[in-house]
XYZ file of C-alpha atoms in Angstrom:
317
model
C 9.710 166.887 101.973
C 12.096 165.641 99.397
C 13.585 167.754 96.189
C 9.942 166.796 94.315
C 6.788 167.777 96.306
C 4.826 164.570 96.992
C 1.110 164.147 97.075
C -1.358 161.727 97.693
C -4.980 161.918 95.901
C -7.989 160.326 96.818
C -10.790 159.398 94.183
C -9.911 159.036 90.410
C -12.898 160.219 88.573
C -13.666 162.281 86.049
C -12.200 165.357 87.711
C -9.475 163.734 90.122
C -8.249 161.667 87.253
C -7.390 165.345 85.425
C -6.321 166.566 88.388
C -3.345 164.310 88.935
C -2.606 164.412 85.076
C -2.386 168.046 85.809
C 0.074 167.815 88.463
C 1.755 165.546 86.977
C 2.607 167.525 83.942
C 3.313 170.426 86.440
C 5.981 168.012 87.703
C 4.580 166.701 91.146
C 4.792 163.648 92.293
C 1.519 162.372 92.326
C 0.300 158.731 94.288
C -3.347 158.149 93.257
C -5.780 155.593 95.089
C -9.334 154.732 93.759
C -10.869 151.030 94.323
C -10.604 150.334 90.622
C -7.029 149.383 90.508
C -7.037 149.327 86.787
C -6.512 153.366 87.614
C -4.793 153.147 91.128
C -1.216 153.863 92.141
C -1.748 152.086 95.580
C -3.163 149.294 96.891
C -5.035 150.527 99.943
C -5.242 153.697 101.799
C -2.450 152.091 103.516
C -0.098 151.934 101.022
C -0.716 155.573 99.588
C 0.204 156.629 102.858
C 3.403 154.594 103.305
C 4.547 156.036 99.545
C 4.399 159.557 100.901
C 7.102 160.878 102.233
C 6.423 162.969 105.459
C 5.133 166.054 106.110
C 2.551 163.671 104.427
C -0.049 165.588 101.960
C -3.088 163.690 101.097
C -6.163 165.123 98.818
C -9.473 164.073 99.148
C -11.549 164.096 96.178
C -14.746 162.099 96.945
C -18.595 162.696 97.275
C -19.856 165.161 100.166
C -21.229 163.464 103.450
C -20.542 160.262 104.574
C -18.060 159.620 101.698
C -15.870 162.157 102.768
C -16.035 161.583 106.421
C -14.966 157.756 105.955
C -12.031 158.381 104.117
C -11.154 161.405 106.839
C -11.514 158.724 109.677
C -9.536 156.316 107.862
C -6.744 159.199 106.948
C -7.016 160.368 110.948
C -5.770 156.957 112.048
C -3.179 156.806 109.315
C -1.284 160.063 109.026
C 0.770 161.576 111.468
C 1.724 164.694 113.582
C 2.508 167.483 110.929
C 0.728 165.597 107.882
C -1.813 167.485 106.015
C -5.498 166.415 104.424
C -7.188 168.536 101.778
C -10.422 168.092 100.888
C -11.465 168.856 97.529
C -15.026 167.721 97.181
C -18.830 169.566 97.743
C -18.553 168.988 101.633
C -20.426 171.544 103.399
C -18.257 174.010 105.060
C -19.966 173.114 108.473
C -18.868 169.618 107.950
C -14.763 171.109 107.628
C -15.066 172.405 110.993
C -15.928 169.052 112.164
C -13.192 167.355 110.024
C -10.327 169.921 110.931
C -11.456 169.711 114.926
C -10.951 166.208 114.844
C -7.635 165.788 112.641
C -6.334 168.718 114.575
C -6.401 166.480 117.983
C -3.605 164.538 116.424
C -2.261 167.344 115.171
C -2.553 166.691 111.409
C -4.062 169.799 109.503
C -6.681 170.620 107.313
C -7.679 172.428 104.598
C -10.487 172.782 102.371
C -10.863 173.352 98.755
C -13.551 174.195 96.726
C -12.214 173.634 92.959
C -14.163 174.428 90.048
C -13.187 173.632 86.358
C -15.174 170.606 85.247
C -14.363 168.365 82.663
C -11.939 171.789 80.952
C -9.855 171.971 84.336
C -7.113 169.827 82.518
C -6.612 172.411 79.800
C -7.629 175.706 81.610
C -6.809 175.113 84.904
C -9.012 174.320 87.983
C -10.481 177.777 90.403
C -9.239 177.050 93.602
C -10.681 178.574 97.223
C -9.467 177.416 100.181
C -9.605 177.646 103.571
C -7.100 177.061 106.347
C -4.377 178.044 108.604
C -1.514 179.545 106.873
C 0.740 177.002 107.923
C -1.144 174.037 106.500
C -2.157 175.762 103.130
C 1.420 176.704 102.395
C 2.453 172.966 102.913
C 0.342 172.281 100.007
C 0.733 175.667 97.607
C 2.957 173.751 95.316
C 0.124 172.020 93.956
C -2.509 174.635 94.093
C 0.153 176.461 92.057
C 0.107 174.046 89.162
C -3.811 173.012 88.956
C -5.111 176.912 89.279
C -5.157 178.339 85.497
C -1.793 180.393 84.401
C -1.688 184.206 84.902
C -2.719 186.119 88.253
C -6.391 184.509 88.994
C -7.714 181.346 89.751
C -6.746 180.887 94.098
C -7.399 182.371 96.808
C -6.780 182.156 100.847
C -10.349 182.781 101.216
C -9.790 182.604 104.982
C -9.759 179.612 108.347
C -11.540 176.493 107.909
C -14.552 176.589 106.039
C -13.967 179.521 103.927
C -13.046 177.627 100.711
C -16.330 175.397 100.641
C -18.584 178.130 101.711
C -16.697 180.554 98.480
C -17.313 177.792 96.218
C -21.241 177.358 97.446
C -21.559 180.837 96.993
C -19.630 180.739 93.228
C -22.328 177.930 92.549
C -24.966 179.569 93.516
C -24.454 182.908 91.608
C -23.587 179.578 88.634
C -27.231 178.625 88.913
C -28.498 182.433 88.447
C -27.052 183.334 85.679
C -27.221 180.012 83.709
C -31.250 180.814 84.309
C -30.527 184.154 83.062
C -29.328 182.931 79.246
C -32.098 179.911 79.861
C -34.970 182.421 80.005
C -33.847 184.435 77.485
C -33.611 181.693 74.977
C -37.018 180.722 76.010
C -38.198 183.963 75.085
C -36.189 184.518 72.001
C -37.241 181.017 70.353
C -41.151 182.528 71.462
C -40.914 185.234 69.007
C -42.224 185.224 65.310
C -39.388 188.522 64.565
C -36.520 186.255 65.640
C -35.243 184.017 62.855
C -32.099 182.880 64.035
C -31.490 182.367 67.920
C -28.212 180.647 68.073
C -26.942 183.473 65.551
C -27.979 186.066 68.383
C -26.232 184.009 71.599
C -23.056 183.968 68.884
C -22.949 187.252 68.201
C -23.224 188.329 72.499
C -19.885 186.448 72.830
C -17.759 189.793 71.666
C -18.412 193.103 73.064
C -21.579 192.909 75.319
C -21.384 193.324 78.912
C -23.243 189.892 79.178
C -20.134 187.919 77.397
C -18.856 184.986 79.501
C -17.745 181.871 79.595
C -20.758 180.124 79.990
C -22.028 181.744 77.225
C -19.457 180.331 75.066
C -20.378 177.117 76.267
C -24.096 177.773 75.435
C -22.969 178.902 71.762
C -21.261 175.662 71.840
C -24.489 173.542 72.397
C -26.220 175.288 70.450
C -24.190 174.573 67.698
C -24.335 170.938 68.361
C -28.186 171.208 68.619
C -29.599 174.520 67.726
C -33.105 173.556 68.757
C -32.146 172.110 71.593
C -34.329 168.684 70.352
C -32.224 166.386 71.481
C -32.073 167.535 74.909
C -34.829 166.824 77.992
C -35.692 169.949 79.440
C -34.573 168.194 83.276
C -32.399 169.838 85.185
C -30.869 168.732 88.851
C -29.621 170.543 91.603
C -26.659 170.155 94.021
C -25.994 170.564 97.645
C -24.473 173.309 97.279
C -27.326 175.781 95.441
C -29.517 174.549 98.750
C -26.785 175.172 100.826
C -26.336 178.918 99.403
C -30.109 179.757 100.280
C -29.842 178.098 103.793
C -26.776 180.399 104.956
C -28.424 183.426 103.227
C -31.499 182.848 105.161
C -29.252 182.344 108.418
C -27.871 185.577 107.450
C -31.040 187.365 106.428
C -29.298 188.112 103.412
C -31.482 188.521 100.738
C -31.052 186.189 97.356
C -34.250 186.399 95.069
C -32.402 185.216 91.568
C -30.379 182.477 93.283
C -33.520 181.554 94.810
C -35.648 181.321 91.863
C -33.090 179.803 90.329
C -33.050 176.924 92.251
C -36.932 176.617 92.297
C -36.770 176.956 88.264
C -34.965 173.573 88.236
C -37.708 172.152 90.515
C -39.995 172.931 88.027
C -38.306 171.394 85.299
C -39.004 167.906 87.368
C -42.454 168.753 86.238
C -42.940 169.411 83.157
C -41.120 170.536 79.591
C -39.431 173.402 79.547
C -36.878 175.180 76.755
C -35.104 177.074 79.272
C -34.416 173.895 81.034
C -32.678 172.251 78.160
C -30.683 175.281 78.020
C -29.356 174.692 81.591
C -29.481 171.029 80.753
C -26.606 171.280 77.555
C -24.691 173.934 79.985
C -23.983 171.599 82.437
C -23.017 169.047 79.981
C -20.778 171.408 78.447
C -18.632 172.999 81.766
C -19.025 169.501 83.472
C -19.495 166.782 81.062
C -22.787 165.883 83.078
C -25.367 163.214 81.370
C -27.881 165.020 78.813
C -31.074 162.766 79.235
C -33.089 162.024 75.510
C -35.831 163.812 74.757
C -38.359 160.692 75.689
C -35.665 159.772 78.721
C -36.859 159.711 82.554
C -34.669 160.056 85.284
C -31.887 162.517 86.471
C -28.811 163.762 85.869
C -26.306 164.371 88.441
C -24.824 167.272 90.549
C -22.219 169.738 89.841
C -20.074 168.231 92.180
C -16.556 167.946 91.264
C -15.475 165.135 93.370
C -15.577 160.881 92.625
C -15.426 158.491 94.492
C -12.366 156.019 95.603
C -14.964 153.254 94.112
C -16.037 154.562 91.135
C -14.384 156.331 87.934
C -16.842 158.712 87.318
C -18.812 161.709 89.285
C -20.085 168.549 90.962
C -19.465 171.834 90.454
């Protein structure tokens, strides 16, 4: 590695596209590739590669399942001995065991990272957990460093392969119960005669309750923007990764009622109208810029993935 730490990033979307400004204003060197070119820094896959100098370290920012695993493949047969690949997308951590088994019989390493931020990772900083040997996550700490927010928090070594994604499915998961949690309380707030003023009430929680967060500030925000919630359908989707959470807990036998029922509340928004719907609906457009559908709209929206694609310029969670 040269005097600047060189990396290579994979997918340009929303989120990868503020990732390498990030880095870049960190003071990385940052080669981007994505199949629009009007965004790329390279050519090909190819040519990303041959810009990097070696130990090579390339980051992988595309859609979960077969997505990912191309661009692996196509990385596998283009990096070298001592060269590094980070995944950064949704991929299910079963699927890193896989990927780091076969990189790791050409001895190139592996390490996965679930990243959460959204569309405010620029400004704030992007959660990082990763998974890995130590050897291969310390090749690439310079630029978990500069993307994780400023201060103490925001990475951790969650443990070998695997342990990032599966800390980031469980972080989404615990997402979708307490975004419910605010969504069913508006519902039942707004249901009241007494109550005059809802948004005034989800305002006021944001200073000294023990219910304060960040996504409540981003639910203040939309309702601020639309205190009825009118303008938004009452549809929300799910990602892999809320599925995925219930799968391993049932593996486990480790109980998860209000992730659960969080996941089958969205389900039932696919059904019918629902207020606490919208509510989950404008939080997901807030922490990850995801499509709001109109009120007469049919459709979906997408995941919380926070990946995109080398094709495409737009995408989790």
């Amino acid at each position: 590695m040269g005097a600047t730490f060189e990396i290579g990033l994979i997918g340009l979307g929303k989120m990868g596209g503020f990732m390498r400004e990030r880095m870049r204003k960190g003071g990385l060197t940052v080669i981007g590739y994505d199949r629009n070119q009007d965004i790329s820094d390279a050519k090909s896959l190819d040519d990303l590669v041959s810009q990097l100098s070696a130990p090579r370290k390339v980051w992988v920012m595309v859609p979960a399942g077969d997505p990912t695993r191309q661009v692996i493949e196509q990385l596998g047969e283009l990096l070298a001995p001592g060269d590094v690949v980070v995944d950064g997308g949704n991929s299910k951590y079963t699927d890193d065991q896989v990927h780091a088994a076969k990189l790791g019989e050409k001895n190139i390493g592996f390490v996965d990272a679930g990243v959460s931020g959204g569309v405010w990772g620029l400004k704030n900083g992007y959660a990082l957990m990763v998974g890995g040997d130590v050897k291969h996550v310390s090749l690439v700490q310079p630029a978990f460093d500069v993307l994780k927010p400023a201060g103490d928090f925001g990475f951790v070594h969650a443990g070998k392969v695997g342990a990032g994604h599966f800390a980031k499915m469980v972080h989404n998961g615990i997402e979708y119960g307490m975004m419910q949690a605010y969504a069913e309380g508006y519902e039942l707030l707004a249901a009241v005669d007494v109550v005059d003023d809802v948004p005034a009430i989800f305002k006021s929680w944001r200073e000294g309750t023990v219910i304060r967060s960040w996504l409540l500030d981003l639910l203040d925000n939309a309702l601020s923007a639309d205190p009825t919630l009118d303008k938004v359908r009452g549809y929300a989707d799910d990602s892999g990764e809320g599925r995925w959470t219930i799968e391993a807990a049932i593996d486990h036998a480790v109980p998860l009622p209000v992730i659960t029922a969080s996941l089958f509340a969205r389900f039932a928004s696919r059904q019918e109208e629902s207020p606490a719907m919208k509510v989950v609906a404008s939080l997901r457009n807030q922490f990850g810029g995801h499509a709001i559908l109109p009120e007469t709209a049919a459709g979906s929206q997408t995941g919380e993935g926070t990946g995109a694609t080398a094709g495409a310029t737009d995408h989790k969670h």
